[in-house]
């Protein structure tokens, strides 16, 4: 699209964001079934691990699923973690989603997706699976700190594909893997997945303790150039695989409008809600865990009452409280960038691609 068309779409998105702040619409509900994980990834934004784990009480999850099927049947349920398949009642939960006739997906490292599990997912009419492949086998295993992580993830992908379950591969690109983008592309294009979402590592969670993995501003633009190249001229070996950047940031010209289908819109608290493994009700699970961001708890509050009447912190204009954003000519279009990299103490984005 040309610059005028892009500006029009950006303005439409800004107006849509303001409308959703007044009249929120729940599109995605994430269940963090557990913070237990069979990996200990260097870049984990949630600091998940094997110790001190929590699990959502199955009966409460099933209750909310039934309520969603009656009150908001178009909502897309996403099961995540930690590693969601570690929840002892994962099979029961996906069976309930099937019986409730809801769209549902899973975000997983795929290490536990055996042939039998993939078959059960198909029987429960899973919509899609998002699986992380963060580079070559060596790089993936290094980032995920497990020598078997890559082989088991690939096995899981092929088990899903065997039952015709749509798979999106998500790759978090680090300073180490940026020079290997073409090699990674070659590997993933052979997996015959419907989408490849390419992301940058963010300065949150454990990634803050591994700053040598973070991309500089110039390196981020190299990443965007790579994505734009393959979106504009798809490789014949991609077999229709979409390559896209996620919803992580508001991007400067010429990247906004070329590295993904729609202009930037952070849906936290206006289109997206989550239930954390503690039962806390919040917005996007990638956002740092702070008490003022917790809107309620499913063990004492009604989820839909919370969604309809709280979330005020997510439904206001953040740019008005930020000196950095106040001085930016893109404030209306950007809206303060993503919530998951917003510094709530300094009241500014941790990563702003327009000013830094």
XYZ file of C-alpha atoms in Angstrom:
356
model
C 0.000 0.000 0.000
C 1.164 3.570 -0.625
C 1.854 6.137 2.102
C -1.614 7.686 1.851
C -3.377 4.326 2.179
C -1.174 3.426 5.128
C -1.913 6.728 6.873
C -5.634 6.160 6.363
C -5.397 2.675 7.840
C -3.335 3.964 10.773
C -5.960 6.629 11.494
C -8.759 4.078 11.254
C -6.878 1.838 13.696
C -6.380 4.738 16.122
C -10.103 5.523 16.039
C -10.889 1.833 16.504
C -8.607 1.720 19.554
C -10.453 4.689 21.069
C -13.812 3.045 20.354
C -12.716 -0.195 21.993
C -11.596 1.705 25.084
C -15.205 2.821 25.502
C -16.855 -0.326 24.202
C -14.426 -3.235 24.700
C -14.953 -6.442 22.760
C -13.453 -9.670 24.039
C -11.839 -11.443 21.092
C -9.217 -13.592 22.841
C -9.188 -15.145 26.306
C -5.889 -16.712 27.381
C -5.733 -19.345 30.106
C -2.281 -19.645 31.670
C -2.976 -23.180 32.823
C 0.303 -23.394 34.731
C 3.612 -21.627 35.183
C 5.337 -25.012 35.265
C 7.529 -25.693 32.255
C 9.787 -28.478 31.044
C 12.230 -25.852 29.762
C 14.059 -22.886 31.291
C 14.387 -20.516 28.353
C 16.821 -17.617 28.562
C 14.287 -15.216 27.083
C 11.155 -16.289 28.999
C 9.094 -13.176 29.701
C 7.130 -14.976 32.410
C 10.087 -16.506 34.289
C 8.452 -19.929 34.080
C 10.161 -22.985 35.476
C 9.717 -26.270 37.282
C 9.722 -25.078 40.896
C 7.023 -23.282 42.849
C 4.501 -24.070 40.140
C 0.822 -23.187 40.177
C -2.034 -24.803 38.282
C -5.441 -23.348 37.528
C -8.185 -25.363 39.225
C -9.815 -27.388 36.478
C -13.386 -26.969 37.730
C -13.049 -23.195 37.582
C -11.606 -23.274 34.068
C -14.459 -25.504 32.907
C -16.995 -23.176 34.530
C -15.621 -20.148 32.686
C -15.551 -22.070 29.404
C -19.254 -22.895 29.814
C -20.062 -19.274 30.598
C -18.098 -18.091 27.568
C -20.010 -20.490 25.330
C -23.269 -18.839 26.449
C -22.266 -15.176 26.778
C -19.461 -14.725 24.206
C -19.427 -17.769 21.905
C -17.233 -16.004 19.321
C -14.338 -15.636 21.770
C -11.194 -17.540 20.824
C -9.750 -19.449 23.795
C -5.972 -19.897 23.933
C -4.361 -22.423 26.276
C -0.849 -21.494 27.292
C 1.618 -21.571 30.162
C 4.392 -22.340 31.135
C 3.831 -25.472 29.135
C 0.040 -26.006 29.068
C 0.272 -29.733 28.379
C 1.764 -30.181 31.852
C -1.603 -29.349 33.405
C -2.958 -32.664 34.773
C -6.396 -32.028 33.244
C -5.310 -30.667 29.880
C -7.243 -33.366 28.020
C -10.375 -32.698 30.070
C -10.154 -28.979 29.345
C -9.792 -29.413 25.589
C -12.706 -31.875 25.593
C -14.867 -29.247 27.319
C -13.829 -26.650 24.722
C -14.943 -29.055 22.005
C -18.287 -29.711 23.693
C -18.790 -25.957 24.128
C -18.235 -25.438 20.376
C -15.607 -22.763 20.974
C -12.624 -21.864 18.840
C -9.506 -22.831 20.734
C -5.765 -22.942 20.184
C -2.651 -23.874 22.115
C 0.735 -22.196 22.569
C 3.304 -24.899 23.262
C 6.936 -25.893 22.949
C 5.513 -29.109 21.374
C 7.873 -31.410 23.255
C 4.924 -33.327 24.715
C 2.846 -33.558 21.544
C 2.960 -37.256 20.827
C 0.994 -38.912 18.059
C -1.723 -39.767 20.578
C -1.944 -36.181 21.885
C -2.134 -34.757 18.361
C -4.934 -37.187 17.538
C -6.878 -36.112 20.653
C -6.410 -32.453 19.738
C -7.823 -33.157 16.289
C -10.788 -34.998 17.798
C -11.440 -31.938 19.968
C -11.403 -29.701 16.879
C -8.401 -27.570 17.792
C -8.220 -24.467 15.595
C -4.419 -24.122 15.507
C -1.200 -24.689 17.410
C 1.595 -22.167 17.886
C 5.006 -23.794 18.281
C 8.325 -22.085 18.980
C 11.348 -22.818 16.802
C 14.004 -20.257 17.634
C 16.627 -20.996 15.024
C 18.776 -23.920 14.049
C 18.860 -26.945 16.336
C 21.978 -25.620 18.072
C 20.546 -22.138 18.636
C 17.107 -23.371 19.678
C 18.561 -25.767 22.233
C 20.918 -23.123 23.574
C 18.132 -20.574 24.064
C 15.860 -23.190 25.615
C 18.663 -24.797 27.637
C 17.772 -28.351 26.688
C 19.714 -30.499 24.171
C 16.559 -32.374 23.152
C 14.275 -29.340 22.751
C 14.631 -28.935 18.983
C 14.180 -32.580 17.982
C 11.151 -32.990 20.235
C 9.598 -29.745 18.973
C 10.019 -30.837 15.345
C 8.558 -34.236 16.196
C 5.584 -32.450 17.748
C 5.079 -30.301 14.655
C 5.042 -33.331 12.377
C 2.608 -35.122 14.681
C 0.285 -32.111 14.443
C 0.680 -31.974 10.669
C -0.097 -35.679 10.422
C -3.617 -34.880 11.665
C -3.942 -31.751 9.497
C -3.807 -29.382 12.456
C -2.761 -25.875 11.294
C 0.602 -24.948 12.802
C 2.156 -21.533 13.200
C 5.859 -21.497 13.979
C 7.009 -18.576 16.111
C 10.680 -17.620 16.134
C 12.219 -15.213 18.628
C 15.268 -13.731 16.941
C 18.291 -12.794 19.050
C 21.602 -11.126 18.285
C 23.079 -14.612 17.828
C 20.479 -15.794 15.324
C 19.944 -12.599 13.310
C 22.792 -13.444 10.867
C 21.203 -16.879 10.317
C 17.748 -15.685 9.176
C 18.091 -17.158 5.683
C 19.190 -20.485 7.118
C 16.294 -20.488 9.598
C 13.875 -19.602 6.819
C 15.104 -22.555 4.780
C 14.529 -24.927 7.700
C 11.033 -23.696 8.564
C 9.809 -23.493 4.960
C 10.303 -27.262 4.755
C 7.944 -27.848 7.690
C 4.901 -26.925 5.586
C 3.310 -24.735 8.243
C 0.689 -22.112 7.385
C 2.436 -19.209 9.109
C 5.832 -18.151 10.405
C 5.704 -15.349 12.949
C 9.104 -13.709 13.377
C 9.626 -11.724 16.579
C 12.407 -9.862 18.325
C 13.445 -10.707 21.861
C 11.948 -8.181 24.295
C 13.559 -6.564 27.379
C 11.187 -8.300 29.815
C 11.345 -11.285 32.172
C 14.543 -13.352 32.033
C 15.578 -11.545 28.857
C 16.416 -8.528 31.026
C 19.116 -10.662 32.641
C 20.454 -11.690 29.236
C 20.868 -8.313 27.579
C 23.466 -9.653 25.152
C 20.601 -11.361 23.315
C 18.701 -8.138 22.590
C 18.709 -6.594 19.128
C 19.802 -3.004 18.616
C 17.585 -0.579 16.721
C 19.580 -1.099 13.509
C 19.408 -4.868 13.954
C 15.646 -4.667 14.389
C 15.426 -2.857 11.083
C 17.490 -5.655 9.512
C 14.886 -8.091 10.833
C 12.058 -6.029 9.360
C 13.851 -5.802 6.020
C 14.087 -9.586 5.953
C 10.365 -10.024 6.686
C 9.382 -7.389 4.133
C 11.504 -9.030 1.439
C 9.731 -12.371 1.726
C 6.290 -10.809 2.044
C 6.819 -8.811 -1.135
C 8.483 -11.655 -3.054
C 7.498 -15.020 -1.576
C 9.870 -17.904 -2.074
C 8.461 -20.760 -4.173
C 9.629 -23.198 -1.477
C 7.405 -21.527 1.134
C 4.331 -23.369 -0.203
C 2.044 -20.472 0.701
C 3.513 -19.988 4.184
C 2.786 -16.472 5.447
C 5.763 -14.680 6.992
C 4.760 -11.949 9.399
C 5.832 -9.796 12.303
C 3.646 -9.902 15.411
C 1.742 -7.144 17.194
C 4.711 -6.217 19.365
C 5.358 -2.595 18.363
C 4.274 0.453 16.436
C 6.728 0.651 13.558
C 8.123 3.589 11.595
C 7.797 3.964 7.843
C 8.262 1.952 5.682
C 7.765 -1.082 7.916
C 4.278 -0.452 9.289
C 1.970 -1.821 6.638
C 4.597 -4.010 4.978
C 5.761 -6.537 7.611
C 2.237 -7.518 8.725
C -1.274 -7.266 7.350
C -2.759 -4.686 9.718
C -1.399 -1.547 11.418
C -0.294 -1.819 15.036
C -2.997 -2.143 17.684
C -2.299 -3.359 21.225
C -5.433 -5.231 22.239
C -4.557 -5.651 25.929
C -7.625 -5.017 28.050
C -9.798 -3.924 25.139
C -9.821 -7.113 23.055
C -7.620 -9.456 25.082
C -7.949 -10.788 28.611
C -6.225 -13.566 30.477
C -6.506 -15.753 33.524
C -3.121 -16.251 35.136
C -2.169 -19.521 36.819
C -2.858 -17.882 40.201
C -6.428 -17.177 39.125
C -5.726 -13.471 38.690
C -7.629 -11.794 35.867
C -5.473 -9.521 33.738
C -4.831 -8.478 30.146
C -2.115 -9.862 27.864
C 0.042 -12.502 29.573
C 3.222 -10.923 28.214
C 2.740 -7.865 30.428
C 4.829 -7.727 33.605
C 3.121 -8.975 36.745
C 2.212 -5.938 38.878
C -0.528 -5.757 41.468
C -2.159 -2.661 39.982
C -2.649 -4.536 36.716
C -4.614 -7.364 38.351
C -8.322 -6.729 37.778
C -9.791 -9.549 39.854
C -9.485 -13.239 40.595
C -11.628 -16.080 39.274
C -11.818 -17.717 42.693
C -13.759 -14.769 44.122
C -14.962 -12.671 41.169
C -17.183 -13.236 38.161
C -14.974 -13.080 35.090
C -17.477 -11.268 32.863
C -18.313 -8.694 35.521
C -14.609 -7.957 35.801
C -14.199 -7.704 32.025
C -17.140 -5.361 31.608
C -16.559 -3.053 34.566
C -12.845 -2.974 35.356
C -9.687 -2.855 33.200
C -9.741 0.961 33.444
C -5.950 1.125 33.490
C -5.964 -0.449 30.013
C -8.771 1.726 28.674
C -7.277 5.163 29.070
C -4.885 7.278 27.020
C -1.395 6.395 28.269
C 0.383 8.965 26.143
C -1.049 11.823 28.223
C 0.978 10.729 31.262
C 4.231 10.221 29.384
C 6.642 13.060 28.725
C 8.269 11.058 25.940
C 4.960 10.255 24.215
C 3.542 13.740 24.727
C 6.317 15.154 22.589
C 5.873 12.564 19.823
C 3.947 13.450 16.677
C 2.906 9.804 16.336
C 1.216 9.631 19.755
C -2.319 9.436 18.328
C -1.403 6.634 15.940
C 0.847 4.701 18.314
C -1.133 5.021 21.549
C 1.951 4.443 23.680
C 3.141 1.299 21.885
C 2.597 -2.147 23.424
C 1.596 -2.666 27.037
C 4.042 -5.543 27.430
C 7.054 -3.262 27.016
C 5.572 -0.248 28.815
C 7.574 0.943 31.828
C 4.878 1.639 34.416
C 7.326 3.409 36.733
C 8.930 5.729 34.184
C 5.704 5.985 32.151
C 7.309 5.389 28.791
C 7.930 2.511 26.372
C 10.997 0.422 27.166
C 11.510 -0.004 23.445
C 10.377 2.839 21.171
C 11.439 2.417 17.555
C 10.535 6.015 16.731
C 12.858 7.770 19.193
C 15.556 5.309 20.287
